Amino acid sequence: MSTFQQHLRRHPFVIAGHRGAAGLAPENTLASYSLALELGVTMLELDVHRAHYADGRADLVVIHDNKVNRTTNAKGTLEEFSIEALRQLDAGDGQSLPLLSEVLDLLTLHTQTTGRITALNIELKGEETADLAAQMLSQTFAFPIVISSFEHFKLTRFRTLMPQAPIAPLYHRYRSDWHTTADDLNACAINISAKMATQTRIKKFKAAGYAVFVYTVNSLQEGQQLRDWGASGLFTDRPDILMPLSLTNP
Ligand code: G3P
Ligand code: MG
């Protein structure tokens, strides 16, 4: 088992594959995660929504939007589809929408076959995802998992279910109450948009004891600057471009 803190010590600058390697393969598909892993990312990022099988059982599916329009060959909201029907859709290059459990299996296999530990950032996007995520993550994994969300109430719920799990509130713009929120959540990291990332803010978050991850960064120059400013890592659609910035301690 590896904790998220150990992972950050081993990787002083984490390169996280955003939706896998979304700039190179269809986002949030197993092909995209496999490619990101091949490129050596030290974290994978994905988005989850809750959906239902025809018999009513719920599960977490990996997709960014609450509609299938943008990323598949169909149209409609997720709730209009059973999981069986969602799995028939083409999410690009013949890929299907993965279940979270499939990505967990992929990472487990990756750890076993390569000996490399790659962290996972699960972003709670859809409604009522916290309980199901906590249920699925109650088993032990060989890689660290951090839970993030823009909707901090989902993280509050998750925290009540998993008192020890690494949590990272997401911010698309600066909020002056960030410290209270992060403290109340007992967060380990703060995940921020590139547009709100300044050297002063990154230093302030770090000084308060939080790791800082920035999304979505696809240029080497921007990544270099964030690393110089003290960010803990970044989310990128292009791990092929950003991986040279990865710092690894033996
Ligand atoms: O978790 C970082 C990033 O994924 C947040 O934005 O919209 O790409 O999920 P989004
Ligand atoms: Mg995301």
PDB file of C-alpha atoms in Angstrom, residues 48 50 58-60 124 126-138 147 153-162:
ATOM      1  CA  VAL A  48     -17.526   9.926 -12.402  1.00  0.00           C
ATOM      2  CA  ARG A  50     -23.814   7.610 -11.019  1.00  0.00           C
ATOM      3  CA  ALA A  58     -26.280   1.735  -9.198  1.00  0.00           C
ATOM      4  CA  ASP A  59     -22.667   1.998 -10.319  1.00  0.00           C
ATOM      5  CA  LEU A  60     -20.148   4.705 -11.173  1.00  0.00           C
ATOM      6  CA  LEU A 124     -16.995  13.415  -8.207  1.00  0.00           C
ATOM      7  CA  GLY A 126     -22.509  13.606 -10.819  1.00  0.00           C
ATOM      8  CA  GLU A 127     -25.145  13.647  -8.097  1.00  0.00           C
ATOM      9  CA  GLU A 128     -25.004  11.066  -5.313  1.00  0.00           C
ATOM     10  CA  THR A 129     -21.557   9.866  -6.213  1.00  0.00           C
ATOM     11  CA  ALA A 130     -19.956  10.224  -2.761  1.00  0.00           C
ATOM     12  CA  ASP A 131     -21.651   7.226  -1.117  1.00  0.00           C
ATOM     13  CA  LEU A 132     -20.999   4.894  -4.009  1.00  0.00           C
ATOM     14  CA  ALA A 133     -17.379   6.013  -4.281  1.00  0.00           C
ATOM     15  CA  ALA A 134     -16.848   5.462  -0.551  1.00  0.00           C
ATOM     16  CA  GLN A 135     -18.376   1.996  -0.849  1.00  0.00           C
ATOM     17  CA  MET A 136     -16.103   1.068  -3.755  1.00  0.00           C
ATOM     18  CA  LEU A 137     -12.992   2.499  -2.134  1.00  0.00           C
ATOM     19  CA  SER A 138     -13.480   0.750   1.204  1.00  0.00           C
ATOM     20  CA  ILE A 147     -11.105  12.341  -4.253  1.00  0.00           C
ATOM     21  CA  PHE A 153     -20.663  19.349  -0.187  1.00  0.00           C
ATOM     22  CA  LYS A 154     -19.936  16.066  -1.982  1.00  0.00           C
ATOM     23  CA  LEU A 155     -16.513  16.018  -0.349  1.00  0.00           C
ATOM     24  CA  THR A 156     -18.058  16.791   3.040  1.00  0.00           C
ATOM     25  CA  ARG A 157     -20.311  13.763   2.596  1.00  0.00           C
ATOM     26  CA  PHE A 158     -17.402  11.610   1.426  1.00  0.00           C
ATOM     27  CA  ARG A 159     -15.340  12.718   4.444  1.00  0.00           C
ATOM     28  CA  THR A 160     -18.035  11.517   6.870  1.00  0.00           C
ATOM     29  CA  LEU A 161     -17.886   8.096   5.207  1.00  0.00           C
ATOM     30  CA  MET A 162     -14.102   7.887   4.830  1.00  0.00           C
TER      31      MET A 162
END
